[in-house]
Every structure is written in C-alpha cells, then in structure tokens.
mmCIF file of C-alpha atoms and ligand atoms in Angstrom:
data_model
loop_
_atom_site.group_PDB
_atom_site.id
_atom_site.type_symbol
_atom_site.label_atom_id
_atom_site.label_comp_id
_atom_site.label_asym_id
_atom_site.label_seq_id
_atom_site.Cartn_x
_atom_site.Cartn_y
_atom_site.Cartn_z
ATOM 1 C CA UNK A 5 3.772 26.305 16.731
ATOM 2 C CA UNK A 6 2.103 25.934 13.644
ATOM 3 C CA UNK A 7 -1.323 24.161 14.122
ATOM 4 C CA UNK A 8 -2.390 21.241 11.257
ATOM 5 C CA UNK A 9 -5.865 20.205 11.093
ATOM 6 C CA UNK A 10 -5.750 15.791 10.360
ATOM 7 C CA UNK A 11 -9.017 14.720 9.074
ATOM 8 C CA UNK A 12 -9.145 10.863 9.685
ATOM 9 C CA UNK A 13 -6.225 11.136 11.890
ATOM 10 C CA UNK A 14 -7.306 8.408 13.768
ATOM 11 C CA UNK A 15 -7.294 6.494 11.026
ATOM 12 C CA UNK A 16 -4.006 4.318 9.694
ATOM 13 C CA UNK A 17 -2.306 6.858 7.351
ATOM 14 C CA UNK A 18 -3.345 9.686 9.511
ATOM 15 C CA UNK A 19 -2.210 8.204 12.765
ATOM 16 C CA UNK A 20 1.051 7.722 11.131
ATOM 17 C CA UNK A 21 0.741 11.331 9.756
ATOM 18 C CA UNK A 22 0.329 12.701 13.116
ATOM 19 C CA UNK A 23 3.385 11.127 14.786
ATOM 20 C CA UNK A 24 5.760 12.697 12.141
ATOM 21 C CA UNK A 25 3.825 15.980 11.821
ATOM 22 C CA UNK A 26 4.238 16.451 15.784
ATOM 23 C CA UNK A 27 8.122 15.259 15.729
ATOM 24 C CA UNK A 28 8.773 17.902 13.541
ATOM 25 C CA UNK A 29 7.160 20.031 16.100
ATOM 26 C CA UNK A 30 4.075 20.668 14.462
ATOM 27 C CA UNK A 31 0.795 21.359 16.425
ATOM 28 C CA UNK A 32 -1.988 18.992 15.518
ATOM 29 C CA UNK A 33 -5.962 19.180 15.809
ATOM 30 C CA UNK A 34 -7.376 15.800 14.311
ATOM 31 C CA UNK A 35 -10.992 15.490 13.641
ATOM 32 C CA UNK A 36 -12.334 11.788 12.982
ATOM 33 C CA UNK A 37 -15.791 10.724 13.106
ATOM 34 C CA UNK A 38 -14.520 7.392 14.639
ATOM 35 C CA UNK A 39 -16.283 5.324 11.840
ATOM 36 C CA UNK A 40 -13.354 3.199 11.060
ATOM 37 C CA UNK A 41 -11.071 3.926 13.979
ATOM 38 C CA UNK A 42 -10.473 3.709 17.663
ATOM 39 C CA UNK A 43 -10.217 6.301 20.251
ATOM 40 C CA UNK A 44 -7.190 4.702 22.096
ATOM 41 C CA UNK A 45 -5.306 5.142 18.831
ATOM 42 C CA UNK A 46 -4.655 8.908 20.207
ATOM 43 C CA UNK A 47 -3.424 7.216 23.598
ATOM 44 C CA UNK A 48 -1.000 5.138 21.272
ATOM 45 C CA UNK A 49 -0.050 8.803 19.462
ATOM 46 C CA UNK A 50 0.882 10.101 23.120
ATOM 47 C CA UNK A 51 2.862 7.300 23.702
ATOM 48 C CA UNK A 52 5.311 7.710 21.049
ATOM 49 C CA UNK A 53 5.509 11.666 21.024
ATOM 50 C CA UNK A 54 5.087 12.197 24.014
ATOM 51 C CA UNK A 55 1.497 14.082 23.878
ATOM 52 C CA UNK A 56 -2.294 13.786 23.087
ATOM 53 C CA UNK A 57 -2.996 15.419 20.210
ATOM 54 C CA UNK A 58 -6.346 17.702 20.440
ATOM 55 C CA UNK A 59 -9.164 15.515 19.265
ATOM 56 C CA UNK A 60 -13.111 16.418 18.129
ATOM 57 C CA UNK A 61 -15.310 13.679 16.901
ATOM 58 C CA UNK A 62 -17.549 15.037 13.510
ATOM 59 C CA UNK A 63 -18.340 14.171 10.652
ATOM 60 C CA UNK A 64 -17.144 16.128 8.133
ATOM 61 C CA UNK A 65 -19.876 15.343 6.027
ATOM 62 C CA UNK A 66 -22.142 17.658 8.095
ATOM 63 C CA UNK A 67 -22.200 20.714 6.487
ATOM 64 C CA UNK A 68 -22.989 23.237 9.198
ATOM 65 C CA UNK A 69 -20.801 21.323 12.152
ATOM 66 C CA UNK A 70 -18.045 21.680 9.702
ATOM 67 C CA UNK A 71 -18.803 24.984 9.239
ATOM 68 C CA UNK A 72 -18.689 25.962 12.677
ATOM 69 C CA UNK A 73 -15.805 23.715 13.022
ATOM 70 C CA UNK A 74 -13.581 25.765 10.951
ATOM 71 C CA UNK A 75 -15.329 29.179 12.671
ATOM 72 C CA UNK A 76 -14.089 28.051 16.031
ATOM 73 C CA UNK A 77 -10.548 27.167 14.356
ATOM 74 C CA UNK A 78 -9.477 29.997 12.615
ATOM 75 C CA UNK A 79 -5.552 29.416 13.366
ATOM 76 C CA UNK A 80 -5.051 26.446 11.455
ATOM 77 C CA UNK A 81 -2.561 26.982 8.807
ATOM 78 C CA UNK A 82 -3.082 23.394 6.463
ATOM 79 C CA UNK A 83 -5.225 20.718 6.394
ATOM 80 C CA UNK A 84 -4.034 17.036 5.802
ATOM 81 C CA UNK A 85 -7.287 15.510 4.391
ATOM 82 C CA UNK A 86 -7.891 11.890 5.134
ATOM 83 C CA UNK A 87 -11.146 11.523 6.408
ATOM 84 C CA UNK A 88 -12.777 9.133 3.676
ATOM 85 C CA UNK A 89 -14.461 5.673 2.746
ATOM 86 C CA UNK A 90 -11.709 3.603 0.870
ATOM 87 C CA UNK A 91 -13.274 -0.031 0.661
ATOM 88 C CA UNK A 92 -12.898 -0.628 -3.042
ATOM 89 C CA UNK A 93 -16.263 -3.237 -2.875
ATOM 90 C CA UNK A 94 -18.581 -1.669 -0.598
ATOM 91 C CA UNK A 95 -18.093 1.212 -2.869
ATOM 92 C CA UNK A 96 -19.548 -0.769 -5.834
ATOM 93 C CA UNK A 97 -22.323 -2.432 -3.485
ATOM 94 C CA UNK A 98 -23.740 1.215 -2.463
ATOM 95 C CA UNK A 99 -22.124 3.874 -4.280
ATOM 96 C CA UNK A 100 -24.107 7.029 -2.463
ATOM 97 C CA UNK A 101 -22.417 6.252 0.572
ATOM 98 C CA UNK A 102 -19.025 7.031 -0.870
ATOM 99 C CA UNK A 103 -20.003 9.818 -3.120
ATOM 100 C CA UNK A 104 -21.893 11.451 -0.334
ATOM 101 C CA UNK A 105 -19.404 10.844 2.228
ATOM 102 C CA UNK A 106 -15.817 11.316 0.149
ATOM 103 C CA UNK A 107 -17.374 14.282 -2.054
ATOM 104 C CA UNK A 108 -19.449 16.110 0.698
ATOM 105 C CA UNK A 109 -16.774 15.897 3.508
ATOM 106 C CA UNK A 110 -14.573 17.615 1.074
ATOM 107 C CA UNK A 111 -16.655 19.982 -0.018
ATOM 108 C CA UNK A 112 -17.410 21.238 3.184
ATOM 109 C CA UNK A 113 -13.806 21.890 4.199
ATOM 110 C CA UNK A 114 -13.134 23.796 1.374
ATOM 111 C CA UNK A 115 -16.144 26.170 2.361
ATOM 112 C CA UNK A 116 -14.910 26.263 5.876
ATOM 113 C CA UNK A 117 -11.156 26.991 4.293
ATOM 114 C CA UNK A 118 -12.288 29.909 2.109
ATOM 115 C CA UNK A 119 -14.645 31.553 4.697
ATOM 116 C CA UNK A 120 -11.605 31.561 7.214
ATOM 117 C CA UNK A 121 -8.745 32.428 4.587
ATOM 118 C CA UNK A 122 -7.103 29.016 5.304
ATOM 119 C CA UNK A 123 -5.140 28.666 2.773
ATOM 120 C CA UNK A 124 -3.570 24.939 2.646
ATOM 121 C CA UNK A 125 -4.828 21.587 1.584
ATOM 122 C CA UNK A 126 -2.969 18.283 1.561
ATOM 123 C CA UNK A 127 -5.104 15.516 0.114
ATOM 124 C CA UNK A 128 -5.213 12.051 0.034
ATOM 125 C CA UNK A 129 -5.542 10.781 -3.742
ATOM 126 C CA UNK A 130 -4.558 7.364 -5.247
ATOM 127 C CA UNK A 131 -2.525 5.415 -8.307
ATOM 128 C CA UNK A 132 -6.041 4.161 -8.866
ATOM 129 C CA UNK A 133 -6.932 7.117 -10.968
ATOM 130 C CA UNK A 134 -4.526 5.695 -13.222
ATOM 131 C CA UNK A 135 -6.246 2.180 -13.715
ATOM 132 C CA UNK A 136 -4.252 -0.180 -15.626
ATOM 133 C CA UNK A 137 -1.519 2.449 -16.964
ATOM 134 C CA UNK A 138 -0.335 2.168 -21.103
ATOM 135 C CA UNK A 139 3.488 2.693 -19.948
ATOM 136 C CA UNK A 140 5.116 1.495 -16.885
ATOM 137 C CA UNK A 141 6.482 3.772 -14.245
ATOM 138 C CA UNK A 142 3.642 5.476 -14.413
ATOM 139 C CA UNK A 143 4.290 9.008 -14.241
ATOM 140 C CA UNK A 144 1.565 11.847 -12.756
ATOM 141 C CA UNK A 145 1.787 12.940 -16.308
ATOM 142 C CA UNK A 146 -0.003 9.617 -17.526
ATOM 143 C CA UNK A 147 -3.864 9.675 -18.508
ATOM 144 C CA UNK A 148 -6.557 9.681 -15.464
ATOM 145 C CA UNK A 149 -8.716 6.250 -16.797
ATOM 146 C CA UNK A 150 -12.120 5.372 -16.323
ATOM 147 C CA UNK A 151 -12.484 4.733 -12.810
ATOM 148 C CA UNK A 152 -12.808 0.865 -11.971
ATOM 149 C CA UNK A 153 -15.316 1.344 -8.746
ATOM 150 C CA UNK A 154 -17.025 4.397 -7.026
ATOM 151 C CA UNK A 155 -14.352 4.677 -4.738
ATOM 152 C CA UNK A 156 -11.871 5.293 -7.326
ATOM 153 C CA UNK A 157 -14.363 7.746 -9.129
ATOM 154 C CA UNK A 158 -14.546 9.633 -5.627
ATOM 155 C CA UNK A 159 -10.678 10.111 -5.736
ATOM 156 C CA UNK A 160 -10.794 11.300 -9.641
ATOM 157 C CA UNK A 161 -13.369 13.953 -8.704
ATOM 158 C CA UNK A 162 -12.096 14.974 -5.907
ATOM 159 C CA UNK A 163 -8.825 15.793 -7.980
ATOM 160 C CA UNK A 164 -10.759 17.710 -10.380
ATOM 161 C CA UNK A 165 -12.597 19.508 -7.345
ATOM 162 C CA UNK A 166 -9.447 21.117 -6.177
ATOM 163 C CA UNK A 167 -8.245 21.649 -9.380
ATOM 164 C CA UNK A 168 -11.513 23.834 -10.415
ATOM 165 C CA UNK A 169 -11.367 25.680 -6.656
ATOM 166 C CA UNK A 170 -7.659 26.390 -6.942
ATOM 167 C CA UNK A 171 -8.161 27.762 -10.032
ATOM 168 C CA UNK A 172 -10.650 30.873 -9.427
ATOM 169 C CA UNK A 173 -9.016 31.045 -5.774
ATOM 170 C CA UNK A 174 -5.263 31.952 -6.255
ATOM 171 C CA UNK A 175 -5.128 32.195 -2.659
ATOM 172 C CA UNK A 176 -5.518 28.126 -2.040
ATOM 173 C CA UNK A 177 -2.991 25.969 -2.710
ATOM 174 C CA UNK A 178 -3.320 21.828 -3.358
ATOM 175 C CA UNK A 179 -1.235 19.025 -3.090
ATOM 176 C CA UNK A 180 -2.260 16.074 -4.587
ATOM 177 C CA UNK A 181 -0.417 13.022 -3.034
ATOM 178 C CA UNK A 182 -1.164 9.693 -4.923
ATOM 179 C CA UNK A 183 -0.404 7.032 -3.072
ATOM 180 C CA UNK A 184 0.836 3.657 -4.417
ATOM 181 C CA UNK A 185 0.071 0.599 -1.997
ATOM 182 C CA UNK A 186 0.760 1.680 1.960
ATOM 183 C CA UNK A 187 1.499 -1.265 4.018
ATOM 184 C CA UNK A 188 3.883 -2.097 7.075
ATOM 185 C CA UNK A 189 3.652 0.246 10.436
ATOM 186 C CA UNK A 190 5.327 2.074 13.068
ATOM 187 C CA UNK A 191 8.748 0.820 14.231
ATOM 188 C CA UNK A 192 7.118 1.497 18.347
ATOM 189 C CA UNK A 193 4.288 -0.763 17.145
ATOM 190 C CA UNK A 194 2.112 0.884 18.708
ATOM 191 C CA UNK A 195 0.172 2.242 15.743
ATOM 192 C CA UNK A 196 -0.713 0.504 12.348
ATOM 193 C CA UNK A 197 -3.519 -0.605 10.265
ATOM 194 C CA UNK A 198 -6.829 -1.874 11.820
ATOM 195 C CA UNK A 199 -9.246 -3.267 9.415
ATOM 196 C CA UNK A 200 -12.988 -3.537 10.755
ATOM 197 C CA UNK A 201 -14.024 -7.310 9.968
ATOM 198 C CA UNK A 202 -12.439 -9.111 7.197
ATOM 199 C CA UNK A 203 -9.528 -7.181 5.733
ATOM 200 C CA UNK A 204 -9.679 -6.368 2.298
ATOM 201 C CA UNK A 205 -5.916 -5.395 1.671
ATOM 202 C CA UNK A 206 -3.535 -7.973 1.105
ATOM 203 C CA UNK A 207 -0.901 -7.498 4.116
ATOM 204 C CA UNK A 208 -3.416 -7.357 7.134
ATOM 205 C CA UNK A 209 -4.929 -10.198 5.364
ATOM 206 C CA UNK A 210 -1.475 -11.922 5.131
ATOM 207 C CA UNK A 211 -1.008 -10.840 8.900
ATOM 208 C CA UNK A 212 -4.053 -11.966 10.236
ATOM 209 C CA UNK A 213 -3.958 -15.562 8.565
ATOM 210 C CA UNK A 214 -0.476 -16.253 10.147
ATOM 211 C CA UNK A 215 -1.343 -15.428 13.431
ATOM 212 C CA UNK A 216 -4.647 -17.257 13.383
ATOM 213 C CA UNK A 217 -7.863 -15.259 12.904
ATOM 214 C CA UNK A 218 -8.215 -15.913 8.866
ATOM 215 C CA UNK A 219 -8.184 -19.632 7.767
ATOM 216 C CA UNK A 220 -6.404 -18.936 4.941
ATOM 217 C CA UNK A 221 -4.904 -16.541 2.197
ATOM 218 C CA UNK A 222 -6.235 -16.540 -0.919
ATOM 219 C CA UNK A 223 -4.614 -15.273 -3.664
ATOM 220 C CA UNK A 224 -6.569 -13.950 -6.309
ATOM 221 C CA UNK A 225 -5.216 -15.253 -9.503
ATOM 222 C CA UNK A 226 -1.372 -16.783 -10.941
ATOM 223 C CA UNK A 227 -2.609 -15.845 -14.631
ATOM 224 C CA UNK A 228 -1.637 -12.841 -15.024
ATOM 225 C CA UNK A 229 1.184 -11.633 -17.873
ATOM 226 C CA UNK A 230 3.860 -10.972 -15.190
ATOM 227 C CA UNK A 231 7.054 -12.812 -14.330
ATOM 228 C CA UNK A 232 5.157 -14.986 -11.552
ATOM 229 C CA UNK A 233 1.756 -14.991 -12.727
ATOM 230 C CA UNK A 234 0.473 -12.754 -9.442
ATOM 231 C CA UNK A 235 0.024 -8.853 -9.850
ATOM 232 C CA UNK A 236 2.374 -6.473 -9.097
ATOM 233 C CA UNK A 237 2.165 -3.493 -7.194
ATOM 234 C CA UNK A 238 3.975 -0.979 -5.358
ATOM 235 C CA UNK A 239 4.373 -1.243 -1.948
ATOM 236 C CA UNK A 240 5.572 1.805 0.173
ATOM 237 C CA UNK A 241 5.807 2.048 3.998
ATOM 238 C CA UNK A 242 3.344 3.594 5.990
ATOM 239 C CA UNK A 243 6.079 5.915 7.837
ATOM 240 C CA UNK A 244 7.815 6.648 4.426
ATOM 241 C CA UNK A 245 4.713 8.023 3.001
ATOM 242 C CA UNK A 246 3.722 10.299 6.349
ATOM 243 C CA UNK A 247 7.084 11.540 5.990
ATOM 244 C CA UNK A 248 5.738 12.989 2.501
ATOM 245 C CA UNK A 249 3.397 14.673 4.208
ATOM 246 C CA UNK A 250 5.056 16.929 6.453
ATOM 247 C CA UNK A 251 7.359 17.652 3.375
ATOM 248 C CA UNK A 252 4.290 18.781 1.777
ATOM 249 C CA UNK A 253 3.018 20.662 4.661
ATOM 250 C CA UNK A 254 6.436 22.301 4.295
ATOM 251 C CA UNK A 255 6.732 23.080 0.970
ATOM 252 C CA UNK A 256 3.305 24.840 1.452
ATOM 253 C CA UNK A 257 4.005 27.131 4.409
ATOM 254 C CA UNK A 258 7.557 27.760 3.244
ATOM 255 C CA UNK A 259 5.736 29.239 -0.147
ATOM 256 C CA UNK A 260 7.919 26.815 -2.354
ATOM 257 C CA UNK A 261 4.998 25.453 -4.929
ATOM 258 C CA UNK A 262 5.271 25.837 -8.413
ATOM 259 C CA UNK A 263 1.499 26.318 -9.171
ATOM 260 C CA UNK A 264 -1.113 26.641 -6.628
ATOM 261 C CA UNK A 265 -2.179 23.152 -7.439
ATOM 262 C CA UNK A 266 0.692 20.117 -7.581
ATOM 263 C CA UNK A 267 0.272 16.237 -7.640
ATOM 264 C CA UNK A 268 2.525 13.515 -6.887
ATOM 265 C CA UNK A 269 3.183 10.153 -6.992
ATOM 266 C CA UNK A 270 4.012 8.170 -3.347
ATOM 267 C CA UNK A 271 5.307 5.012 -3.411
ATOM 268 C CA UNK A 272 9.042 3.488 -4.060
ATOM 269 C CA UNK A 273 9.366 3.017 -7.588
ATOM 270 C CA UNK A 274 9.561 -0.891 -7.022
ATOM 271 C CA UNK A 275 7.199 -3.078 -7.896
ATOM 272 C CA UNK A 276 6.897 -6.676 -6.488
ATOM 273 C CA UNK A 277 4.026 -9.444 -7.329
ATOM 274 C CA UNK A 278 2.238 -10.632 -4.541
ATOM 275 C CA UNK A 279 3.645 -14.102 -4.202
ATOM 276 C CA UNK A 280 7.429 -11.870 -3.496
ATOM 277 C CA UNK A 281 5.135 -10.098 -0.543
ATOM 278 C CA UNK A 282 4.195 -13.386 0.577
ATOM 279 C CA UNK A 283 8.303 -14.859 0.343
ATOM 280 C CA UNK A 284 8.992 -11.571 1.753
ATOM 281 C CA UNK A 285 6.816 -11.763 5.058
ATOM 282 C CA UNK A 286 7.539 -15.847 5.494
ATOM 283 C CA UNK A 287 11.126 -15.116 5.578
ATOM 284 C CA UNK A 288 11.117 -11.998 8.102
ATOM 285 C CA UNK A 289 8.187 -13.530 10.651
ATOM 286 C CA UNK A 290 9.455 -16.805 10.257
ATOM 287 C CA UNK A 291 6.411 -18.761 9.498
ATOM 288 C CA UNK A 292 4.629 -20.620 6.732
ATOM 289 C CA UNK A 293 1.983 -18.707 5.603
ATOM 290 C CA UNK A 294 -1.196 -21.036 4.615
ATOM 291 C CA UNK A 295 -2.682 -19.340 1.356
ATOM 292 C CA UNK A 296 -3.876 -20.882 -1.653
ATOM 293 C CA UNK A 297 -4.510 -19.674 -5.079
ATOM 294 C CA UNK A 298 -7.976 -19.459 -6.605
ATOM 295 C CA UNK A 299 -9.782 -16.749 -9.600
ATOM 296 C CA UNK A 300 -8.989 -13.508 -10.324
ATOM 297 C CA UNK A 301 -10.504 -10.812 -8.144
ATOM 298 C CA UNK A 302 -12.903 -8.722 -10.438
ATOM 299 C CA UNK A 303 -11.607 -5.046 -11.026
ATOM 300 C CA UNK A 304 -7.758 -5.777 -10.269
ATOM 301 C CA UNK A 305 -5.416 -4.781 -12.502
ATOM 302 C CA UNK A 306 -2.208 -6.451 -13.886
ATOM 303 C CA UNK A 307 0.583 -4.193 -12.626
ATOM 304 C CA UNK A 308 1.400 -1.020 -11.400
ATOM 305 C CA UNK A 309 4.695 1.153 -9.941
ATOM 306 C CA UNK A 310 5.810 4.406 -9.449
ATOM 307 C CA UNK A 311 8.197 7.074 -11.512
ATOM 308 C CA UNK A 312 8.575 8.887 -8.205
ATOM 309 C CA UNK A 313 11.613 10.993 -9.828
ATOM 310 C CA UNK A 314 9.350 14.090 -9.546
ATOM 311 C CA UNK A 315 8.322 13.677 -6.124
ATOM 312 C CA UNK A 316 12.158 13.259 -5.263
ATOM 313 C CA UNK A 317 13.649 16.158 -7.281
ATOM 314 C CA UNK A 318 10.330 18.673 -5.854
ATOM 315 C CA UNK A 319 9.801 17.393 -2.693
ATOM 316 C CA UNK A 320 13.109 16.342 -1.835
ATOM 317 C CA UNK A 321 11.370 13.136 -0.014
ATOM 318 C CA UNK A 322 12.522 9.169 -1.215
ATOM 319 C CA UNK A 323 10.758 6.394 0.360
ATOM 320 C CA UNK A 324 13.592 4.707 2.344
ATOM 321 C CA UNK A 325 12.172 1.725 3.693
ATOM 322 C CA UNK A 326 12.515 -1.749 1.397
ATOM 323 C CA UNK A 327 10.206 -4.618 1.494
ATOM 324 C CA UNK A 328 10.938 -7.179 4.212
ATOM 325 C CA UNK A 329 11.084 -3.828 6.848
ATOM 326 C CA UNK A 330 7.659 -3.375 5.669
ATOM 327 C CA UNK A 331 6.340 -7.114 5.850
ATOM 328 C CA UNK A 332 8.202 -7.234 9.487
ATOM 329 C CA UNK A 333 6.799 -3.961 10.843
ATOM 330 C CA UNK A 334 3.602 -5.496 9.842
ATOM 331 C CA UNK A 335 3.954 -8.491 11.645
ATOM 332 C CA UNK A 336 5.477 -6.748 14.873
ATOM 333 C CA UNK A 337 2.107 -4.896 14.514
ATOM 334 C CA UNK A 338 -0.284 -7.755 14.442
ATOM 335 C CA UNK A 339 1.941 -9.819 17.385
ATOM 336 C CA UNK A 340 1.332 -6.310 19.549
ATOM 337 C CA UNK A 341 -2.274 -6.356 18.726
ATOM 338 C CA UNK A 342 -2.567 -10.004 19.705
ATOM 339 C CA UNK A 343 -0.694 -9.349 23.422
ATOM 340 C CA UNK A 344 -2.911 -6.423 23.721
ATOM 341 C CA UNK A 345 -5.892 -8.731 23.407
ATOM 342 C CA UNK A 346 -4.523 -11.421 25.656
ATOM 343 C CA UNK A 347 -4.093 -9.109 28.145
ATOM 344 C CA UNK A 348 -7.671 -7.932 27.954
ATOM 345 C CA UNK A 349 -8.808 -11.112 28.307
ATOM 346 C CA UNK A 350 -6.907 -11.919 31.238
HETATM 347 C C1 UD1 B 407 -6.714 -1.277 -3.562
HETATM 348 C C2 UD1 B 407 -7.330 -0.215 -4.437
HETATM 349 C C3 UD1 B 407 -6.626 1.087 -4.211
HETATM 350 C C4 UD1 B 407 -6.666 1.438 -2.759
HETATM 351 C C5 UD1 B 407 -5.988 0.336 -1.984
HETATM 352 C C6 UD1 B 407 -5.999 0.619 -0.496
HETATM 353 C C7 UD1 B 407 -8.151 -0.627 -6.698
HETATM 354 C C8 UD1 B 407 -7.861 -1.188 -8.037
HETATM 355 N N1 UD1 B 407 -7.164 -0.657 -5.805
HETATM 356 O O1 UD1 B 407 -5.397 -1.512 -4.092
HETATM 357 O O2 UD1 B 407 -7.246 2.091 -4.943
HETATM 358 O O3 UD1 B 407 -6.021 2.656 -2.560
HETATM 359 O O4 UD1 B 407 -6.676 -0.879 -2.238
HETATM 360 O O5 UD1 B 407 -7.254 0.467 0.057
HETATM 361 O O6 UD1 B 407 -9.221 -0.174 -6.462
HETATM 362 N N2 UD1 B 407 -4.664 -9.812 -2.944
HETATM 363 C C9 UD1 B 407 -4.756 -11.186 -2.803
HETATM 364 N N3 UD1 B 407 -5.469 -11.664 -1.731
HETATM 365 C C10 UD1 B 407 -6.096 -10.858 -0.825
HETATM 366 C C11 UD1 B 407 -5.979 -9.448 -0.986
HETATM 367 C C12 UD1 B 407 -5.260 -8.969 -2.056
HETATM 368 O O7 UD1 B 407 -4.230 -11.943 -3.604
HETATM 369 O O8 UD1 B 407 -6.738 -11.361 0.099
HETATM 370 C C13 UD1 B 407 -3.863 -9.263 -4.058
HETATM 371 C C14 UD1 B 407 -4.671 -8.445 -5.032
HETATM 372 O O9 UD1 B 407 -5.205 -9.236 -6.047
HETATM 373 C C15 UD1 B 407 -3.625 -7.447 -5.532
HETATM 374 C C16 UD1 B 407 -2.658 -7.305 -4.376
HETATM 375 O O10 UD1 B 407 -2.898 -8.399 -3.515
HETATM 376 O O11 UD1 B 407 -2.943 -8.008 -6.604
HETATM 377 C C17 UD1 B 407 -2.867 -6.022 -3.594
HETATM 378 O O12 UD1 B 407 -4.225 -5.920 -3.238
HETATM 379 P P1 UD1 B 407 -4.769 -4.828 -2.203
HETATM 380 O O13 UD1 B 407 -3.929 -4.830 -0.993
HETATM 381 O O14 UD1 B 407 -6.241 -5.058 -2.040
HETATM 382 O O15 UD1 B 407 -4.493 -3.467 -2.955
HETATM 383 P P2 UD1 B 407 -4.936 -2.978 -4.410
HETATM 384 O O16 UD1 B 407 -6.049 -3.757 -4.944
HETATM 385 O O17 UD1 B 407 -3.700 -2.866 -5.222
#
C-alpha cells in the first residue's frame, strides 16, 4: 500500500481527506500538532473505515523534529499539506504567527522531501489569492491580487514557494488545489468542522445559532451589487473536495501531470448569496434560523465562483454534491455533536 503523509489531518479538510484517501486503499500517516483539533477525531476516522490511521503529534514548524520526521519516514510517497493557521482576523491582529507558522511548516517539509527524494506535494491553497476577481468564473488563469489579510498573503507565497522549488528541482512535483468555500460534512456524521470558540465561517455559525449556542446570526451586509444584496460565494462539499484529493494523489503517482507544478480551482462552479445558504439550511433542518442583518464585514468581497472546467477535463473530478446536501450534512453534524455532549454530561 502506498503510504500518504496528512499534515493537519486531524483537522476538518484533512479528516475528510483521510477517510477517502484510506477507501481507496491508501495507507495514511497524519501528523497534527493538535492546535485546532481533537484527538478522538482519529477514533471517528476508525469508525467509518474501519482503522486508526498512524498518528504523531509535531509541529511542523520545528525545523529539526520535522527533519527527523521525514528521516524516520522515508517510504512516504506524497504529502497532502494541510497543517496551517486559516483564521482570516487573527491573521491581521498578529501577522508573525501566521507567517511563521504557514511559511515555516512548509518550508520544512520541503527540506525533509528533498533530503529523502520524496517526490509529491499536494497543497492546500485558496480562491482568496484571487481577491475580488475582474471577470466572473474566475479561472486559475486570472491575476493573483493583493492579498486582503496575512492569511491570504501566506497562501500567495506559499504558491510562489513551490513554484520557485519545483522549478530548480524537476524531480518534485506540485499541485496547487484552490479551494472555493468548503462547508457541509460526512454523510456517517461522525466527522465535520469544529471551530474553537466563536466560529468565524458562516455555516458553523449558521449551525450553531439554530441549535442554541450563538444568540444570533448576523449577516454582514444586504448592500452589496448582487441580486439579493448579500455576497456570493461558492460553496463546495467537504467530501466533494477530499475526493479531489486522492485524484490528485493519483494523477501524481500515476505520472499523469503536465508540468511538475499544476493549480486548480475546487469548488462547484455555482455561486449562491448568503441569504440562499440561509433559505437553503431553514428548509432542509426545518427550523427558523434567528439572524439579523447589520454592516459590512471589513475585507469581504462582493462575489466569487468557480470555472472548474479545467479541474474537470485534467482531473477528471466534478463536485457532485448541491447545496441543501451540504446545509443538511451540516446540520446532521452539529445535532451529532450536541448528543455527543448530552451524553457526556449524563
Ligand atoms: C474566508 C476567507 C477564505 C478562507 C475561508 C475559510 C477571505 C476573503 N476569505 O472565506 O480565504 O479560505 O474563509 O476559512 O479571506 N458571513 C455572514 N455572517 C457570519 C459569517 C459569514 O454574513 O457570521 C458571510 C460573509 O460576509 C461572506 C459569507 O458569509 O459573505 C461567507 O463567509 P465565510 O464563511 O467567512 O467565508 P469567506 O469569507 O468567503
């Protein structure tokens, strides 16, 4: 079996990751330094495939335990990186952390690639490179923008870091996938998204408020030029874009790349406003959502979806799953999480 290193496979996109990667019958090692995720999220992994994936706890940001990380793992055959600091506003409040952390983490597995001759890399980029795009699908083609925060700066360079170390190193291929907006979770509900503290995202925030730990939703503006007034974005599920990468993973091992260093675009091609996320989720759950409109949320942009037609024709991969499966899954999510805690407290 072909053995995958997950960084931040504990996390919500790499938990996901890990389910599909070990259904195709892939052999996993996940390293997570457990910053923004649970242990008993590989218990939930075993659950659904069956088995525990192997697990070390580091921090990738450490140079030398990431050196001898990769020394002690020379089989590994790809990396799927995840391990990083998303939170759009912390990154503003104290950018070092997220340079340090996003920049030096991958820095360090690149050294530990190249000293062992590994030769794959699968990372975790974003549409926010593209800020608010001139022409709508945006295509991977489009201009990279000013970033908005340090977070989205951390994605741009990290880009342009593979880019530079594929370049001089013919022997290391990249794959770039930029996701659009990943909501929803796993049909088992066992795994999904869980936000420390307040969420900042708008379907755990949605999620949360109709089962009773948030007050209320508030939606950050109505004023915007789209049909509804409320941004629009691209929502893809969770599963759907895991799927990607194991098609990835494939298309690396099977020697099928183009150039030694590819991008894509994740998402579904659709874009709906955030009040249609809100219909969307009232209408599969049930329940009337208390949310309530107020200003604009500094650095958000007007509207954004996916030309995913070269993903589809290269990767052979289409996001299958439409909206209200998303919203739902979500829901089934929180409704498991709030049994789970019940329990507990009984
Ligand atoms: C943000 C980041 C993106 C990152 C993604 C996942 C930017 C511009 N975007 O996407 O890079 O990959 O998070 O972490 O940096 N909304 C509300 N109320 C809320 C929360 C959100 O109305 O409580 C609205 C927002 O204004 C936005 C939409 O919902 O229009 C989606 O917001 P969110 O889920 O935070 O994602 P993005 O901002 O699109």
């Amino acid at each position: 079996m072909k053995k995958i290193l997950v960084t931040g496979g504990t996390g919500y996109i790499g938990s996901h990751t890990v389910v599909e990667l070990r259904q195709k019958g892939y052999d996993v090692i996940i390293v997570d330094n457990l910053s923004n995720s649970s242990i008993e999220v590989l218990d939930n992994i075993a659950a659904i495939t069956g088995t525990k994936p192997l697990f070390e706890k580091l921090d990738l940001a450490e140079r030398e335990v990431t050196l001898d990380f990769f020394a002690r793992h020379t089989d590994i055959e790809a990396v799927i990186h995840f391990a990083a600091y998303k939170a759009v506003g912390e990154s503003v409040e104290q950018p070092l952390k997220y340079y340090r952390n996003n920049l030096f983490s991958l820095i360090n597995i690149l050294d530990g690639m190249l000293e062992n001759r590994i030769s794959n890399m699968v990372f975790s980029s974003s549409c926010t490179v593209y800020g608010q795009p001139d022409e709508l699908p945006v295509t991977e083609q489009a201009p990279i923008k000013q970033a908005m925060s340090p977070y989205g700066n951390t994605k741009q360079i990290s880009e342009e870091i593979l880019r530079d170390t594929t370049n001089v190193n013919k022997n290391l291929n990249a794959i770039c996938l930029r996701y659009f907006n990943p909501i929803g979770a796993h049909e088992s509900a066992k795994i999904g998204e869980l936000p420390l503290g307040v969420p900042n995202n708008l379907v755990p925030f949605i999620t949360q408020t109709a089962i009773g730990i948030r007050p209320q939703l508030k939606v950050f503006g109505d004023d915007y030029p789209t049909p509804d007034g409320t941004p629009i974005r691209d929502y893809i599920h969770v599963v759907d874009l895991a799927k990607a990468h194991v098609v990835a993973v494939d298309r690396m091992l099977n020697e099928k790349m183009k150039k030694n260093c590819e991008v894509f675009n994740l998402g579904t091609g659709n874009g709906f406003s955030v009040l249609e996320v809100i219909k969307s989720f009232e209408k599969v759950a049930g329940v009337k959502l208390n949310y309530k409109i107020v200003d604009r949320r500094p650095g958000d942009i007007t509207e954004v979806w996916a030309d995913t037609s070269f993903a589809n024709r290269e990767l052979g991969w289409k996001a299958e799953k439409g909206l209200d499966e998303m919203t739902l899954s979500a829901w089934k999510w929180e409704l498991a999480l709030a049994e789970k805690k019940k329990n507990k407290i009984r």
